[in-house]
Amino acid sequence: MTLRCALTATAAGLFAFPAQAAEPFAMQAEDVVVSAPAAMAAPAPFQMLASDITYDGTARADGAMITRNTDESVFFRDEASAADAQIVLNEGGAAFFEDRSTAETALLTVNGEAAFSGSSTAGNASIVTNASGQTRFTEGSNAGAATIENNGTLNFVDAASAGAAGITNNFGGNVAFAGDANAGGGAALTNSGTVRFTDQASANDRFIANNATGEVVFEGAATAGAAVIGNSGSLRFAGASTLADGRIIGNRTGTIAFSEDATAGAGEISHAGVLSFTGRSSAGSALVETLTGGATYFSESASGARAEIRLQDGAVVDFSGITTGATSVASLLGTGQVFLGGIALTVGDDGPQRTIGGISDGGVAGGTGGSLIKVGTAVLGLEGVNNYTGATDVRAGTLLGAAVNAFAPGSAVTVADGALLDIGGFAQEIGSLAGAGRVDLAANTLTLGGDNRSTVFSGTFTGAGGFAKQGDGTFTVANTSVIFGASQVTGGTLLVAGGLPLVPLSVFGGGTVTGGGTVGSLALGAGGTLLAAGPSLQIVNDLTFAPAAIFAVVPSGMLTPVVAGGTASLGGASVVVTGLDPAIPYEEIRRRTILIADAVTGTFREPILAGGSAFLIPSLEYGPTTVSLILDRLAPALPPSPGAPLPVFVAAAQSANQFATAQALDGLSQIAGAETLPLYNAVLFSDLAGARSAFEQLSGEVHAAVRGALVDGSRHARDAVASRVDTVMSGIEQGSDGARSIAHGPWAYGYGSIGEAKATDGAASADREVGGVFLGGDIPLTESARLGLFGGYGHTRVSVDARGSSASIDTAHIGAYGAGALGPVEALVGAAYSWNDVDTQRAVSFAGFADSLSANYSVDVSQIFGEIGHRIHLGGIDIKPFAGIAHVHLESDSFAENGGAARLNSGGGSSDTLFTTLGVRGSGDLTIAGVDLSARGMVGWRHASGDRTPVAALAFGAGQPFTVQGVPISRDAAIVEASVSTIIAPNVSLSFDYLGQIGTDATDSSFRVGLNKLF
């Protein structure tokens, strides 16, 4: 110990310093423990320069100047106090306040470390933490009422508190609250650096002034408590943090961001900058006010939850970035702009009325079809421009139009039972209206229907106003409403199923009114239509038709007359019969009263049938108070035979198939409930061209076309055998004794062709696509005779496009043949049997009727055939004139189509067709460009007799059978074959073939590439 001043020992064994000591008292090498504050009664000046210093008990550092350097510390323990000491903590130096110690009014300059723990407090100290310094509050320590300026690091952890300390965090400084620490309150935390709340830390009721360069972050489960945050910089809530009951005042330069699972809790946010909710964050039940020039954005899975959203004029709230398709808020208030993109926004609580200025599609993320859902008992008013295009669903409370045309004009509106759509004393327009709630029209007009939807409104209209129906859809009024404002229909259909007994209704061009309900009066302008199609309209007062108005009638079993309690003024309007009830027999609807009035004045024009029926003649019959419609069937040229059906349809037939089908349709049952009644009535109401088209579509002609294709296709088996035999016979070597010898055995023959059976009078053309393969083998019986067997598979597609029909056929073949030669004379005989699995598809569609039909059945084809020819050798060329004959027998199974009223059935049938052929074959070898080729060809004439015209016996259900014809098989046809082959390997040849058939009624062409292996 070195003394550089006068020192006096007291009675207590301690040192006392005279008041006039000239130099400080310096401790250089050992620890100094100061235990009793009385010993320092006159400390001036007493400077601690080195080693650790400890103040414990109730010791005080009054007036001390303490400097701590690297590895030097000063400790304040128990209830010790730094008093008004000046403490400088250089880098590596530290001050520790522990237990219940206090910094009192000390001045701490921290370049090293200042740590408060236990229950210690910073008291009223002034603490300056520089860039390299760290001030730390841990455990239950408290910053008291200190003044803290931070340029380095300031941490509050565990249960530490910033108390009522005034904290200034400069640019570059970092303040952190972690664990259960809190920011205290009663003074400001001014931030230009970074302030971070993590874990369960709380901003308590602190006022935080976040400057333009500042960043305040809440993360983990941190909470803003009841803090007030003025934000000009960056304020972020992440993790599961919450604003709780805090309040944010955001300036124009400030940004506020909620992300992950953060929530605005029950706080208040008022800002003029940018506020964003992303991730799964929520606005909670906060009050969120966006000031002029500010914008609030919701995106990803964020939610508005139960927040109260307010917008000043020029402010924006944008929900377009939400990816979950929907969100909610408790209320909307203000004159700013809300963007929905394509999401559904649910709005509503049980609070007071609130009015919002404008809701639209679009936004930063774009999107259309945004919709509004109103819940809660509160009134939500709309003003400004609302042009979102999705639905408006008023589930509870009131949606109010607070200005003219305040509702979204293209929105489909549904008002639930107990809810109210109030047009607010202004003219309004919506896309459409549905639901069971109430619509208050006041004394104005609601225009609806522009979205072309068909809707049912089972609620009620109230007030003295009316409505205007536009668009193409049907608006059904299902309930009774006692309104008396003039209403009109300018587009689509108004179906009055309930009552509008006081409403004067006008219908103009493009509009239709129908239904079995009641209206006050009805005036039909030019082009306006009154439709009677079942229970018809009841008119309390007058019914007036303009000259160009339309009275449309659908005769049916349910048709009741239109009734007018006043005068019906017919005005030369048109009566149009638009169809027949498919379920009601004609005789039951031949005569119907269509109008009853207190008095009838004027007449209608002559009635017309929509589309112009070829079989019905309409007329009107007038009485003093009635108008009746009469539909007479066209009288036949000759009376029917006793017991035969009235021949109505046959008068329109032109071809044999049309006549057969029409005759079958004439015989269909006219009993109510008969399956074919809708078919009969649809044809009865057809015009001439439509009836003929119906006959053709209904004929089932494809079934005859299938039979024709199978008979004609039987030639492929004959061609395969003839080709095999001719190949073998042309390869026979003749010995000196005139005998011949044959070598080869197994063979294959592929085939494929595209053909057309040309349309004839009454039968449509049928396109054919055929492909398959035959495999066979033969053995020698003698040196010049062989016996063989063959089998095969083929597929055929038949298309009768003009009849909307097609068939797919799978075929299995089996057969046998024999061939031989006697000198130059060659002969063959053969037989074949083919099993055909047939699938057909038909589509029938004409005015008033449509059906899809299908069938599956079997058709078997058997044939015997023969050929004789004479081979002539002319140098290197063989010529063989020949004659052939074939008998083909077809047997079709019975079948019944699947489908509706147009389905057909058949009991099967058979046919026999004889083919004779005269022709000449030739073959020879040649060399082209050094390649050895074998050429073969044939020309001939084929004649068909017997059952050349394929037919199918068919019937509609249990109705009268009729026979339909397909395109005939050509009586005479030219046949051409050409083939070129070359050897490409031992016993392997490549061939190119053409086969053609040209007839008066059909053509067929086949191109084939073959790879042949000789065994």
PDB file of C-alpha atoms in Angstrom, residues 143-243:
ATOM      1  CA  ALA A 143     -33.243  -0.704 -14.962  1.00  0.00           C
ATOM      2  CA  GLY A 144     -35.116   1.469 -12.468  1.00  0.00           C
ATOM      3  CA  ALA A 145     -35.426   5.084 -13.549  1.00  0.00           C
ATOM      4  CA  ALA A 146     -32.002   5.164 -15.147  1.00  0.00           C
ATOM      5  CA  THR A 147     -31.126   7.071 -18.260  1.00  0.00           C
ATOM      6  CA  ILE A 148     -29.587   4.645 -20.745  1.00  0.00           C
ATOM      7  CA  GLU A 149     -27.923   5.579 -24.008  1.00  0.00           C
ATOM      8  CA  ASN A 150     -26.927   2.546 -26.042  1.00  0.00           C
ATOM      9  CA  ASN A 151     -24.484   2.382 -28.933  1.00  0.00           C
ATOM     10  CA  GLY A 152     -23.491  -1.220 -28.318  1.00  0.00           C
ATOM     11  CA  THR A 153     -25.494  -4.028 -26.741  1.00  0.00           C
ATOM     12  CA  LEU A 154     -28.215  -3.750 -24.129  1.00  0.00           C
ATOM     13  CA  ASN A 155     -29.800  -7.037 -23.036  1.00  0.00           C
ATOM     14  CA  PHE A 156     -32.692  -7.839 -20.719  1.00  0.00           C
ATOM     15  CA  VAL A 157     -33.072 -11.582 -20.055  1.00  0.00           C
ATOM     16  CA  ASP A 158     -34.732 -13.953 -17.610  1.00  0.00           C
ATOM     17  CA  ALA A 159     -37.236 -11.866 -15.596  1.00  0.00           C
ATOM     18  CA  ALA A 160     -35.336  -8.600 -15.911  1.00  0.00           C
ATOM     19  CA  SER A 161     -37.184  -5.348 -16.536  1.00  0.00           C
ATOM     20  CA  ALA A 162     -36.332  -2.046 -18.132  1.00  0.00           C
ATOM     21  CA  GLY A 163     -38.417  -0.464 -15.388  1.00  0.00           C
ATOM     22  CA  ALA A 164     -39.034   3.226 -15.921  1.00  0.00           C
ATOM     23  CA  ALA A 165     -35.634   3.798 -17.467  1.00  0.00           C
ATOM     24  CA  GLY A 166     -35.379   6.202 -20.354  1.00  0.00           C
ATOM     25  CA  ILE A 167     -33.601   4.310 -23.121  1.00  0.00           C
ATOM     26  CA  THR A 168     -32.067   5.747 -26.250  1.00  0.00           C
ATOM     27  CA  ASN A 169     -30.805   3.137 -28.722  1.00  0.00           C
ATOM     28  CA  ASN A 170     -28.675   4.843 -31.334  1.00  0.00           C
ATOM     29  CA  PHE A 171     -27.949   3.669 -34.861  1.00  0.00           C
ATOM     30  CA  GLY A 172     -25.835   0.514 -34.659  1.00  0.00           C
ATOM     31  CA  GLY A 173     -27.030  -0.260 -31.155  1.00  0.00           C
ATOM     32  CA  ASN A 174     -28.808  -3.503 -30.268  1.00  0.00           C
ATOM     33  CA  VAL A 175     -31.360  -3.883 -27.501  1.00  0.00           C
ATOM     34  CA  ALA A 176     -32.717  -7.358 -26.742  1.00  0.00           C
ATOM     35  CA  PHE A 177     -35.455  -8.559 -24.420  1.00  0.00           C
ATOM     36  CA  ALA A 178     -35.439 -12.353 -23.954  1.00  0.00           C
ATOM     37  CA  GLY A 179     -36.839 -14.975 -21.638  1.00  0.00           C
ATOM     38  CA  ASP A 180     -39.535 -13.366 -19.475  1.00  0.00           C
ATOM     39  CA  ALA A 181     -37.963  -9.925 -19.587  1.00  0.00           C
ATOM     40  CA  ASN A 182     -40.104  -6.837 -20.067  1.00  0.00           C
ATOM     41  CA  ALA A 183     -39.551  -3.298 -21.240  1.00  0.00           C
ATOM     42  CA  GLY A 184     -41.236  -1.771 -18.198  1.00  0.00           C
ATOM     43  CA  GLY A 185     -42.851   1.582 -18.778  1.00  0.00           C
ATOM     44  CA  GLY A 186     -43.251   5.158 -17.701  1.00  0.00           C
ATOM     45  CA  ALA A 187     -40.527   6.415 -20.029  1.00  0.00           C
ATOM     46  CA  ALA A 188     -39.630   6.215 -23.697  1.00  0.00           C
ATOM     47  CA  LEU A 189     -37.461   3.775 -25.571  1.00  0.00           C
ATOM     48  CA  THR A 190     -36.182   5.778 -28.519  1.00  0.00           C
ATOM     49  CA  ASN A 191     -34.732   3.542 -31.209  1.00  0.00           C
ATOM     50  CA  SER A 192     -32.536   4.225 -34.213  1.00  0.00           C
ATOM     51  CA  GLY A 193     -30.867   0.805 -34.127  1.00  0.00           C
ATOM     52  CA  THR A 194     -32.371  -2.633 -33.440  1.00  0.00           C
ATOM     53  CA  VAL A 195     -34.695  -3.643 -30.624  1.00  0.00           C
ATOM     54  CA  ARG A 196     -35.626  -7.302 -30.408  1.00  0.00           C
ATOM     55  CA  PHE A 197     -38.188  -9.084 -28.215  1.00  0.00           C
ATOM     56  CA  THR A 198     -37.871 -12.892 -28.145  1.00  0.00           C
ATOM     57  CA  ASP A 199     -39.102 -15.883 -26.142  1.00  0.00           C
ATOM     58  CA  GLN A 200     -41.865 -14.623 -23.804  1.00  0.00           C
ATOM     59  CA  ALA A 201     -40.505 -11.111 -23.484  1.00  0.00           C
ATOM     60  CA  SER A 202     -42.941  -8.206 -23.273  1.00  0.00           C
ATOM     61  CA  ALA A 203     -42.841  -4.557 -24.235  1.00  0.00           C
ATOM     62  CA  ASN A 204     -45.114  -4.082 -21.231  1.00  0.00           C
ATOM     63  CA  ASP A 205     -46.572  -0.538 -21.283  1.00  0.00           C
ATOM     64  CA  ARG A 206     -43.416   1.059 -22.689  1.00  0.00           C
ATOM     65  CA  PHE A 207     -43.601   3.885 -25.226  1.00  0.00           C
ATOM     66  CA  ILE A 208     -41.308   2.960 -28.109  1.00  0.00           C
ATOM     67  CA  ALA A 209     -40.309   5.604 -30.629  1.00  0.00           C
ATOM     68  CA  ASN A 210     -38.896   3.731 -33.628  1.00  0.00           C
ATOM     69  CA  ASN A 211     -37.084   6.178 -35.892  1.00  0.00           C
ATOM     70  CA  ALA A 212     -36.543   5.875 -39.644  1.00  0.00           C
ATOM     71  CA  THR A 213     -33.330   3.819 -39.289  1.00  0.00           C
ATOM     72  CA  GLY A 214     -34.708   1.751 -36.458  1.00  0.00           C
ATOM     73  CA  GLU A 215     -35.901  -1.828 -36.446  1.00  0.00           C
ATOM     74  CA  VAL A 216     -38.131  -3.316 -33.757  1.00  0.00           C
ATOM     75  CA  VAL A 217     -38.700  -7.075 -33.891  1.00  0.00           C
ATOM     76  CA  PHE A 218     -41.077  -9.272 -31.901  1.00  0.00           C
ATOM     77  CA  GLU A 219     -40.529 -13.011 -32.376  1.00  0.00           C
ATOM     78  CA  GLY A 220     -40.979 -16.295 -30.586  1.00  0.00           C
ATOM     79  CA  ALA A 221     -43.876 -15.819 -28.143  1.00  0.00           C
ATOM     80  CA  ALA A 222     -43.002 -12.212 -27.412  1.00  0.00           C
ATOM     81  CA  THR A 223     -45.750  -9.664 -26.798  1.00  0.00           C
ATOM     82  CA  ALA A 224     -46.080  -5.937 -27.173  1.00  0.00           C
ATOM     83  CA  GLY A 225     -48.206  -5.941 -24.029  1.00  0.00           C
ATOM     84  CA  ALA A 226     -49.824  -2.530 -23.654  1.00  0.00           C
ATOM     85  CA  ALA A 227     -46.941  -0.690 -25.299  1.00  0.00           C
ATOM     86  CA  VAL A 228     -47.407   2.315 -27.547  1.00  0.00           C
ATOM     87  CA  ILE A 229     -45.125   2.163 -30.565  1.00  0.00           C
ATOM     88  CA  GLY A 230     -44.537   5.148 -32.803  1.00  0.00           C
ATOM     89  CA  ASN A 231     -43.049   3.748 -35.996  1.00  0.00           C
ATOM     90  CA  SER A 232     -41.115   5.509 -38.717  1.00  0.00           C
ATOM     91  CA  GLY A 233     -38.802   2.574 -39.430  1.00  0.00           C
ATOM     92  CA  SER A 234     -39.283  -1.198 -39.547  1.00  0.00           C
ATOM     93  CA  LEU A 235     -41.572  -2.957 -37.083  1.00  0.00           C
ATOM     94  CA  ARG A 236     -41.889  -6.727 -37.394  1.00  0.00           C
ATOM     95  CA  PHE A 237     -43.892  -9.406 -35.606  1.00  0.00           C
ATOM     96  CA  ALA A 238     -42.810 -12.996 -36.373  1.00  0.00           C
ATOM     97  CA  GLY A 239     -43.061 -16.455 -34.844  1.00  0.00           C
ATOM     98  CA  ALA A 240     -46.040 -16.581 -32.466  1.00  0.00           C
ATOM     99  CA  SER A 241     -45.587 -13.022 -31.234  1.00  0.00           C
ATOM    100  CA  THR A 242     -48.506 -10.677 -30.634  1.00  0.00           C
ATOM    101  CA  LEU A 243     -49.329  -7.005 -30.467  1.00  0.00           C
TER     102      LEU A 243
END
